Coordinates of C-alpha atoms and ligand atoms in Angstrom, one line a residue:
X1395 CA -43.7 72.3 -52.5
X1396 CA -44.7 70.3 -49.5
X1397 CA -42.3 70.6 -46.6
X1398 CA -43.3 67.5 -44.7
X1399 CA -45.5 65.5 -47.1
X1400 CA -44.1 62.0 -46.7
X1401 CA -44.5 62.1 -42.9
X1402 CA -48.1 63.6 -43.1
X1403 CA -49.2 60.9 -45.4
X1404 CA -50.0 57.3 -44.9
X1405 CA -51.0 54.9 -47.5
X1406 CA -54.8 54.9 -46.4
X1407 CA -55.1 58.4 -47.1
X1408 CA -53.7 58.2 -50.6
X1409 CA -55.6 55.3 -51.4
X1410 CA -58.8 57.0 -50.1
X1411 CA -58.2 60.2 -52.0
X1412 CA -57.4 58.4 -55.2
X1413 CA -60.7 56.5 -54.9
X1414 CA -62.7 59.4 -53.8
X1415 CA -61.5 61.7 -56.6
X1416 CA -61.2 59.5 -59.4
X1417 CA -57.6 58.8 -59.8
X1418 CA -57.3 55.0 -59.3
X1419 CA -59.8 52.3 -58.6
X1420 CA -59.5 48.5 -58.1
X1421 CA -59.6 46.6 -61.3
X1422 CA -63.0 45.1 -62.0
X1423 CA -64.4 46.5 -58.8
X1424 CA -67.9 45.6 -59.4
X1425 CA -66.8 41.9 -59.2
X1426 CA -64.8 42.4 -55.9
X1427 CA -61.8 43.5 -57.6
X1428 CA -58.7 41.6 -59.0
X1429 CA -55.9 41.2 -56.9
X1430 CA -53.2 43.7 -57.5
X1431 CA -54.5 45.1 -60.7
X1432 CA -55.6 48.9 -60.8
X1433 CA -57.6 51.0 -63.2
X1434 CA -56.7 54.7 -63.6
X1435 CA -59.7 57.1 -63.5
X1436 CA -60.4 60.3 -65.3
X1437 CA -57.8 62.2 -63.1
X1438 CA -55.4 59.2 -62.7
X1439 CA -55.1 58.9 -66.4
X1440 CA -54.1 62.4 -66.9
X1441 CA -51.6 62.3 -63.9
X1442 CA -50.0 59.0 -65.3
X1443 CA -49.9 60.5 -68.9
X1444 CA -48.2 63.7 -67.5
X1445 CA -45.6 61.5 -65.8
X1446 CA -44.8 59.8 -68.9
X1447 CA -44.8 63.0 -71.0
X1448 CA -42.4 64.5 -68.4
X1449 CA -40.1 61.6 -68.8
X1450 CA -40.3 61.6 -72.6
X1451 CA -39.6 65.2 -72.9
X1452 CA -36.6 65.1 -70.7
X1453 CA -35.0 61.8 -71.8
X1454 CA -36.1 61.8 -75.6
X1455 CA -37.3 65.2 -76.9
X1456 CA -34.7 67.2 -75.0
X1457 CA -31.7 65.1 -75.9
X1458 CA -29.7 64.8 -79.0
X1459 CA -28.5 61.3 -78.1
X1460 CA -31.8 59.4 -77.5
X1461 CA -34.5 57.9 -79.7
X1462 CA -37.7 56.3 -78.9
X1463 CA -39.2 53.0 -79.5
X1464 CA -42.6 51.0 -78.9
X1465 CA -41.9 47.3 -79.3
X1466 CA -44.7 44.7 -79.0
X1467 CA -45.6 43.1 -75.6
X1468 CA -45.6 39.4 -77.2
X1469 CA -42.1 38.5 -78.4
X1470 CA -40.5 35.5 -79.8
X1471 CA -40.1 33.0 -77.0
X1472 CA -36.5 32.6 -77.8
X1473 CA -35.9 36.1 -76.4
X1474 CA -36.7 34.9 -72.9
X1475 CA -34.3 32.0 -73.3
X1476 CA -31.6 34.2 -74.3
X1477 CA -32.3 36.7 -71.6
X1478 CA -32.3 34.2 -68.8
X1479 CA -35.9 34.8 -67.8
X1480 CA -37.2 31.3 -68.8
X1481 CA -34.5 29.6 -66.6
X1482 CA -34.0 32.1 -64.0
X1483 CA -37.7 32.5 -63.4
X1484 CA -38.6 28.8 -63.1
X1485 CA -36.7 27.6 -60.1
X1486 CA -38.3 26.7 -56.6
X1487 CA -38.4 30.2 -55.0
X1488 CA -39.2 31.7 -51.8
X1489 CA -39.7 35.3 -51.3
X1490 CA -38.9 37.5 -48.2
X1491 CA -42.1 38.9 -46.9
X1492 CA -40.5 42.0 -45.8
X1493 CA -37.9 43.0 -48.3
X1494 CA -39.4 40.9 -51.1
X1495 CA -36.1 39.7 -52.3
X1496 CA -36.4 36.1 -53.8
X1497 CA -34.2 33.2 -53.2
X1498 CA -33.8 29.9 -54.5
X1499 CA -35.1 27.6 -51.9
X1500 CA -32.1 25.2 -52.1
X1501 CA -29.8 28.0 -51.4
X1502 CA -31.4 29.0 -48.0
X1503 CA -29.8 27.7 -44.7
X1504 CA -33.0 28.4 -42.7
X1505 CA -36.5 30.0 -43.3
X1506 CA -35.1 33.5 -42.9
X1507 CA -34.0 35.9 -45.6
X1508 CA -30.3 36.0 -45.9
X1509 CA -30.5 39.7 -46.6
X1510 CA -32.8 41.1 -44.0
X1511 CA -33.5 38.1 -41.8
X1512 CA -37.3 38.4 -42.5
X1513 CA -39.7 35.4 -42.6
X1514 CA -39.7 33.8 -46.2
X1515 CA -42.7 32.4 -48.0
X1516 CA -43.2 28.6 -48.9
X1517 CA -41.2 27.5 -51.6
X1518 CA -42.8 27.2 -54.9
X1519 CA -41.8 26.4 -58.7
X1520 CA -42.2 29.6 -59.9
X1521 CA -42.2 31.4 -63.2
X1522 CA -42.7 35.2 -62.9
X1523 CA -43.8 35.3 -66.7
X1524 CA -47.4 35.1 -67.6
X1525 CA -47.9 32.5 -70.3
X1526 CA -50.4 32.6 -73.0
X1527 CA -50.9 30.9 -76.4
X1528 CA -50.5 32.4 -79.9
X1529 CA -53.0 31.1 -82.5
X1530 CA -55.8 28.6 -82.2
X1531 CA -54.0 25.7 -80.7
X1532 CA -52.9 25.6 -77.1
X1533 CA -50.0 23.4 -77.1
X1534 CA -46.3 24.1 -76.2
X1535 CA -45.3 25.1 -79.6
X1536 CA -47.6 28.0 -79.4
X1537 CA -46.5 29.3 -75.9
X1538 CA -45.7 33.1 -75.8
X1539 CA -45.1 35.4 -72.9
X1540 CA -46.2 38.6 -71.6
X1541 CA -43.0 40.6 -71.4
X1542 CA -41.9 41.1 -67.8
X1543 CA -39.9 44.1 -68.8
X1544 CA -39.7 46.3 -71.7
X1545 CA -35.7 46.2 -72.1
X1546 CA -35.7 43.1 -74.3
X1547 CA -37.7 44.8 -77.0
X1548 CA -34.9 47.4 -77.2
X1549 CA -31.9 44.9 -77.3
X1550 CA -33.4 43.0 -80.1
X1551 CA -34.1 46.1 -82.1
X1552 CA -30.6 47.5 -81.6
X1553 CA -29.4 47.0 -85.1
X1554 CA -32.7 48.2 -86.7
X1555 CA -32.1 51.5 -84.9
X1556 CA -28.6 51.8 -85.8
X1557 CA -29.4 51.1 -89.5
X1558 CA -32.3 53.5 -89.7
X1559 CA -31.1 56.5 -87.6
X1560 CA -27.7 58.2 -87.6
X1561 CA -27.2 57.7 -83.8
X1562 CA -23.9 56.1 -83.0
X1563 CA -22.6 55.0 -79.4
X1564 CA -22.9 56.7 -77.1
X1565 CA -26.7 56.9 -77.6
X1566 CA -29.8 55.4 -76.2
X1567 CA -33.0 54.0 -77.0
X1568 CA -36.0 54.8 -74.8
X1569 CA -39.3 53.1 -74.2
X1570 CA -42.5 53.3 -72.2
X1571 CA -44.7 50.4 -72.0
X1572 CA -46.5 47.7 -70.0
X1573 CA -44.8 44.9 -68.3
X1574 CA -46.3 41.8 -66.5
X1575 CA -45.0 39.9 -63.7
X1576 CA -46.9 37.1 -61.6
X1577 CA -45.4 38.6 -58.5
X1578 CA -45.4 36.2 -55.4
X1579 CA -46.2 39.1 -53.1
X1580 CA -48.0 42.2 -54.1
X1581 CA -49.4 45.0 -52.1
X1582 CA -48.9 48.7 -51.1
X1583 CA -51.5 49.9 -53.7
X1584 CA -49.9 50.5 -56.9
X1585 CA -46.2 50.0 -55.8
X1586 CA -46.1 46.3 -56.7
X1587 CA -48.8 44.9 -59.0
X1588 CA -48.8 42.4 -61.6
X1589 CA -49.6 44.6 -64.6
X1590 CA -47.6 47.9 -64.5
X1591 CA -45.8 50.2 -66.8
X1592 CA -42.0 50.7 -67.0
X1593 CA -40.0 53.7 -68.6
X1594 CA -36.7 52.3 -69.7
X1595 CA -33.6 53.5 -71.3
X1596 CA -31.0 51.4 -72.7
X1597 CA -28.0 53.6 -73.2
X1598 CA -25.1 51.9 -75.5
X1599 CA -21.7 53.0 -74.9
X1600 CA -18.1 52.0 -75.8
X1601 CA -16.6 49.5 -73.2
X1602 CA -14.4 51.4 -70.9
X1603 CA -16.4 54.4 -70.8
X1604 CA -19.4 52.5 -69.0
X1605 CA -18.4 53.7 -65.4
X1606 CA -18.6 57.2 -66.3
X1607 CA -21.8 56.9 -68.1
X1608 CA -23.2 54.8 -65.2
X1609 CA -22.5 57.7 -62.8
X1610 CA -23.8 60.3 -65.3
X1611 CA -27.1 58.4 -65.6
X1612 CA -27.5 57.9 -61.8
X1613 CA -27.2 61.7 -61.2
X1614 CA -29.4 62.5 -64.3
X1615 CA -32.2 60.2 -63.1
X1616 CA -32.1 61.4 -59.6
X1617 CA -32.3 65.1 -60.8
X1618 CA -35.3 64.3 -62.8
X1619 CA -37.3 63.4 -59.8
X1620 CA -36.2 66.5 -57.8
X1621 CA -36.9 68.8 -60.7
X1622 CA -40.4 67.5 -60.7
X1623 CA -40.8 68.3 -56.9
X1624 CA -39.4 65.3 -54.9
X1625 CA -37.3 66.5 -52.3
X1626 CA -33.7 65.4 -52.4
X1627 CA -33.6 64.1 -48.8
X1628 CA -36.6 61.7 -49.7
X1629 CA -34.5 59.9 -52.3
X1630 CA -31.6 57.6 -51.6
X1631 CA -29.1 55.7 -53.6
X1632 CA -28.6 52.1 -52.6
X1633 CA -25.8 50.1 -54.0
X1634 CA -26.5 46.4 -54.7
X1635 CA -23.9 44.2 -53.0
X1636 CA -21.9 41.6 -54.9
X1637 CA -24.4 38.9 -54.0
X1638 CA -27.4 40.6 -54.8
X1639 CA -26.4 41.7 -58.3
X1640 CA -28.5 40.3 -61.1
X1641 CA -27.1 37.7 -63.3
X1642 CA -26.7 40.4 -66.0
X1643 CA -25.3 43.3 -64.1
X1644 CA -21.8 44.6 -63.3
X1645 CA -23.0 47.3 -61.2
X1646 CA -26.5 48.4 -59.9
X1647 CA -28.0 51.3 -57.8
X1648 CA -31.6 51.5 -56.8
X1649 CA -33.1 55.0 -56.5
X1650 CA -35.1 54.6 -53.3
X1651 CA -38.0 56.8 -52.2
X1652 CA -39.2 57.4 -48.7
X1653 CA -42.7 55.9 -49.4
X1654 CA -45.3 55.8 -46.3
X1655 CA -44.2 52.2 -46.0
X1656 CA -40.5 53.1 -45.7
X1657 CA -37.6 53.5 -48.2
X1658 CA -38.4 51.4 -51.3
X1659 CA -37.2 51.1 -54.9
X1660 CA -38.5 53.7 -57.4
X1661 CA -35.9 53.0 -60.0
X1662 CA -32.9 50.7 -60.8
X1663 CA -29.9 51.8 -62.7
X1664 CA -27.8 48.8 -64.0
X1665 CA -24.6 48.7 -65.8
X1666 CA -25.4 45.4 -68.1
X1667 CA -22.1 45.3 -69.6
X1668 CA -22.5 43.4 -73.0
X1669 CA -24.5 40.6 -71.5
X1670 CA -27.7 41.2 -73.5
X1671 CA -26.3 41.9 -76.8
X1672 CA -23.7 38.9 -76.6
X1673 CA -26.7 36.7 -75.6
X1674 CA -29.0 37.7 -78.2
X1675 CA -26.1 37.3 -80.8
X1676 CA -25.5 33.9 -79.7
X1677 CA -29.2 32.9 -79.7
X1678 CA -30.3 34.4 -83.0
X1679 CA -27.1 34.0 -84.9
X1680 CA -27.3 37.8 -86.0
X1681 CA -24.3 40.0 -85.1
X1682 CA -25.2 42.9 -82.7
X1683 CA -21.9 44.7 -82.8
X1684 CA -20.9 48.0 -83.8
X1685 CA -18.3 49.1 -86.3
X1686 CA -16.9 52.6 -85.7
X1687 CA -16.0 53.9 -89.3
X1688 CA -13.7 56.6 -87.8
X1689 CA -11.6 54.6 -85.4
X1690 CA -11.9 51.3 -87.6
X1691 CA -12.9 49.6 -84.3
X1692 CA -15.6 46.8 -83.9
X1693 CA -17.0 46.4 -80.4
X1694 CA -20.2 45.2 -78.6
X1695 CA -21.4 48.1 -76.7
X1696 CA -22.0 48.2 -73.1
X1697 CA -25.3 49.0 -71.9
X1698 CA -26.4 51.4 -69.1
X1699 CA -30.0 51.0 -68.1
X1700 CA -32.1 53.4 -66.1
X1701 CA -35.3 51.5 -65.3
X1702 CA -38.2 53.3 -63.8
X1703 CA -41.7 52.4 -63.0
X1704 CA -44.5 54.8 -64.0
X1705 CA -46.9 53.6 -61.5
X1706 CA -44.3 53.7 -58.6
X1707 CA -43.5 57.3 -59.8
X1708 CA -47.1 58.2 -59.8
X1709 CA -47.2 57.0 -56.2
X1710 CA -44.2 58.7 -55.2
X1711 CA -45.4 62.1 -56.8
X1712 CA -48.6 61.7 -55.0
X1713 CA -47.1 60.9 -51.7
X1714 CA -44.6 63.9 -51.9
X1715 CA -47.4 66.3 -53.0
X1716 CA -50.0 65.3 -50.3
X1717 CA -50.4 68.0 -47.6
X1718 CA -52.9 69.0 -44.9
X1719 CA -53.2 72.4 -43.5
X1720 CA -55.5 73.9 -40.9
X1721 CA -58.4 75.8 -42.5
X1722 CA -60.4 77.4 -39.8
X1723 CA -62.1 74.5 -38.2
X1724 CA -61.4 72.2 -41.1
X1725 CA -58.4 70.8 -42.8
X1726 CA -57.4 71.7 -46.3
X1727 CA -56.0 68.7 -48.0
X1728 CA -54.1 69.7 -51.2
X1729 CA -51.5 68.2 -53.6
X1730 CA -48.5 70.3 -54.3
X1731 CA -48.0 68.6 -57.6
X1732 CA -45.6 70.2 -59.9
X1733 CA -47.8 71.9 -62.6
X1734 CA -46.6 69.7 -65.5
X1735 CA -47.9 66.7 -63.5
X1736 CA -51.2 68.2 -62.3
X1737 CA -54.1 66.4 -64.0
X1738 CA -56.0 69.7 -64.2
X1739 CA -54.2 72.8 -64.8
X1740 CA -56.9 75.4 -64.4
X1741 CA -60.5 75.6 -63.1
X1742 CA -62.9 78.1 -64.1
X1743 CA -65.3 79.2 -61.4
X1744 CA -68.0 81.6 -62.0
X1745 CA -69.0 83.2 -58.6
X1746 CA -72.8 82.5 -59.3
X1747 CA -74.7 80.5 -62.0
X1748 CA -76.3 83.7 -63.3
X1749 CA -76.5 83.7 -66.9
X1750 CA -74.5 86.8 -67.6
X1751 CA -71.7 85.5 -65.5
X1752 CA -71.8 82.0 -66.7
X1753 CA -71.6 83.3 -70.4
X1754 CA -68.2 85.0 -69.6
X1755 CA -67.1 82.2 -67.7
X1756 CA -67.8 79.6 -70.4
X1757 CA -66.1 81.6 -72.9
X1758 CA -62.9 81.8 -70.8
X1759 CA -63.3 78.0 -70.2
X1760 CA -63.6 77.4 -74.0
X1761 CA -60.7 79.4 -74.5
X1762 CA -58.3 77.9 -72.1
X1763 CA -59.4 74.2 -73.0
X1764 CA -57.5 74.7 -76.3
X1765 CA -54.3 74.7 -74.3
X1766 CA -54.8 72.7 -71.2
X1767 CA -57.1 70.1 -69.2
X1768 CA -59.6 72.7 -67.6
X1769 CA -62.5 72.0 -65.3
X1770 CA -65.7 74.2 -65.0
X1771 CA -67.3 74.1 -61.7
X1772 CA -70.2 76.0 -60.7
X1773 CA -71.6 73.9 -57.9
X1774 CA -71.6 75.1 -54.2
X1775 CA -69.7 77.8 -52.5
X1776 CA -66.5 79.4 -54.1
X1777 CA -64.6 78.1 -50.8
X1778 CA -65.7 74.6 -51.3
X1779 CA -64.8 74.8 -55.2
X1780 CA -61.2 76.0 -54.2
X1781 CA -60.9 73.1 -51.6
X1782 CA -62.0 70.6 -54.4
X1783 CA -59.4 71.8 -56.7
X1784 CA -56.6 72.0 -54.0
X1785 CA -57.2 68.4 -53.3
X1786 CA -56.7 67.2 -56.7
X1787 CA -53.6 69.6 -57.3
X1788 CA -55.0 72.0 -59.7
X1789 CA -52.4 74.9 -59.8
X1790 CA -54.8 77.7 -60.7
X1791 CA -58.3 78.8 -60.4
X1792 CA -59.8 81.5 -62.4
X1793 CA -62.7 83.0 -61.0
X1794 CA -65.3 85.1 -62.8
X1795 CA -67.5 87.5 -60.7
X1796 CA -69.7 90.5 -61.1
X1797 CA -67.0 92.9 -61.2
X1798 CA -65.6 91.0 -64.3
X1799 CA -68.8 92.2 -66.2
X1800 CA -67.8 95.8 -65.6
X1801 CA -63.9 95.7 -65.7
X1802 CA -63.4 92.6 -68.1
X1803 CA -61.0 91.2 -65.4
X1804 CA -61.0 87.9 -63.7
X1805 CA -59.2 86.7 -60.5
X1806 CA -56.5 84.2 -60.6
X1807 CA -55.8 82.2 -57.4
X1808 CA -52.6 80.1 -56.8
X1809 CA -53.0 76.8 -55.1
X1810 CA -50.0 76.8 -52.7
X1811 CA -49.9 80.3 -51.5
X1812 CA -53.6 81.1 -52.2
X1813 CA -52.4 84.4 -53.6
X1814 CA -54.9 86.2 -56.0
X1815 CA -54.5 88.7 -58.5
X1816 CA -56.6 90.4 -61.0
X1817 CA -55.8 90.0 -64.5
X1818 CA -57.6 91.3 -67.7
X1819 CA -59.5 88.5 -69.5
X1820 CA -57.6 89.1 -72.5
X1821 CA -54.4 88.4 -70.8
X1822 CA -55.6 85.2 -68.8
X1823 CA -54.2 82.8 -71.3
X1824 CA -50.8 84.4 -71.6
X1825 CA -50.5 84.7 -67.8
X1826 CA -51.4 81.2 -67.2
X1827 CA -49.2 79.8 -69.9
X1828 CA -46.3 81.9 -68.4
X1829 CA -46.9 80.6 -65.2
X1830 CA -47.6 76.8 -66.0
X1831 CA -44.5 76.5 -68.3
X1832 CA -41.7 76.9 -65.9
X1833 CA -40.2 75.9 -62.6
X1834 CA -40.2 79.3 -61.3
X1835 CA -43.8 78.9 -60.6
X1836 CA -42.6 77.8 -57.3
X1837 CA -40.8 81.2 -56.5
X1838 CA -44.2 83.1 -56.7
X1839 CA -43.6 86.0 -54.3
X1840 CA -46.3 86.4 -51.6
X1841 CA -47.5 89.7 -53.2
X1842 CA -47.9 88.1 -56.6
X1843 CA -46.2 91.2 -58.1
X1844 CA -43.9 89.4 -60.5
X1845 CA -46.8 88.1 -62.5
X1846 CA -49.1 91.2 -62.6
X1847 CA -49.4 92.1 -66.2
X1848 CA -50.2 95.4 -67.5
X1849 CA -53.7 95.8 -69.0
X1850 CA -53.2 95.5 -72.9
X1851 CA -53.9 98.4 -75.1
X1852 CA -57.7 98.1 -75.1
X1853 CA -58.2 100.8 -72.4
Ligands
LIG813 P1 -38.9 44.9 -57.0 O1 -37.7 44.3 -56.3 O2 -39.3 46.1 -56.1 O3 -39.9 43.9 -57.2 P2 -37.4 44.8 -59.2 O4 -35.9 45.1 -58.7 O5 -37.7 43.5 -59.5 O6 -38.4 45.6 -58.4 P3 -36.7 45.9 -61.7 O7 -36.7 44.6 -62.4 O8 -35.4 46.6 -61.5 O9 -37.6 45.9 -60.5 O10 -37.7 46.9 -62.7 C1 -37.4 48.2 -62.8 C2 -38.7 49.2 -62.2 O11 -39.9 48.7 -62.7 C3 -38.6 49.2 -60.6 O12 -37.7 50.0 -60.1 C4 -40.1 49.6 -60.5 O13 -40.2 51.0 -60.6 C5 -40.8 48.9 -61.6 N1 -41.5 47.7 -61.3 C6 -40.9 46.3 -61.3 N2 -41.8 45.4 -60.8 C7 -42.9 46.2 -60.6 C8 -44.3 45.8 -60.2 N3 -44.6 44.4 -60.0 N4 -45.1 46.7 -59.9 C9 -45.0 48.0 -60.2 N5 -43.8 48.5 -60.6 C10 -42.8 47.5 -60.9

């Protein structure tokens, strides 16, 4: 992986690469854009999808104690009363321009942020939730909100999941979905936007075991980023002080990443205690406790919540992966993306457009496309084509040359080391599958011997 990525990169370079190569565009760009809303282009949608898939695979598919959920964005308005969002989000607020913490205007001694001393915005009666109307009549009776977090959809489904699965505490419910916040200050590209996606887990545990689970999840989530290529020294845990703890939290840590603009929150991990289930029990009149048949105990589970942002993760992976290397008189820009995150896994490059060569290359292309996102590129010199793929993080290029017509072999080139090996066409798919499937990809030896395969029996 990149050795100095975060320091080589500034936000302008990332934004420019994202626009130039079709990762991310401003929303409604032909109309001048819409403040802090972004559209993911052909490569961005793949990258984002891969981040979500990596999370789902590790947090849901790979675990015995987790199930998934996809709740609706619009929820009963009482949800937001019970959760504290309606009340908490409609105070006169100021926001610190530098650390973005919000303060109730009447609690400030002067116009500086009590946390970092930064300048604060003018005070405004502010509700962070987007309001809309359900049904044909726009009156207060039909007001609904776009959810500002996905978590509440999980809390209100706690009993449904208990009743329909055999999961028992300790277990979790995971969800990925859109959330909307009418943020006071936005910026730093996709870091803070008004429409974004979250990947949230609500993990239900027996009171008394919550501290241990909180520590477990903090480590687990840190490890997830590291396994996908973020260097440990670019991640930090920051504990919330007593004063900054949210009204629902007993303990909270932020996982911060060294973004180009400095250390900033990537994910929050909170011990929410029984706050949410108790609140929804009071508000709905429906009991949300759990009866343990074995111990004959009844309790309201405590909840540990690792809450990550999809878009912030995408940005962190891009920043971490970005690299520039001298390349004769030019600069080779490359993304050292983990293969499971790379939008395009393989590019098939015929050395020339001659029909004989194109025929073979297209066959290889068609075959590989059954397994992965693959690009076919026959425009310009092979060097330029390699650079184009490096810049979007494609781990492997398969080059079909004139010798391929003779020996039925092609060259596979690896992005980071630029190592090249010859592989029989019949073994290309298996070779790539082996290399794309695991973390051992990053220990490719310089001579590439480890992944040289014997020519199958055809000879
Ligand atoms: P911040 O203080 O940076 O606005 P937050 O503490 O309000 O974030 P949480 O409510 O803890 O954020 O939400 C959990 C995660 O959702 C965050 O760690 C972040 O990754 C993501 N997130 C929250 N708000 C936004 C936003 N406006 N744009 C993009 N991602 C967001």
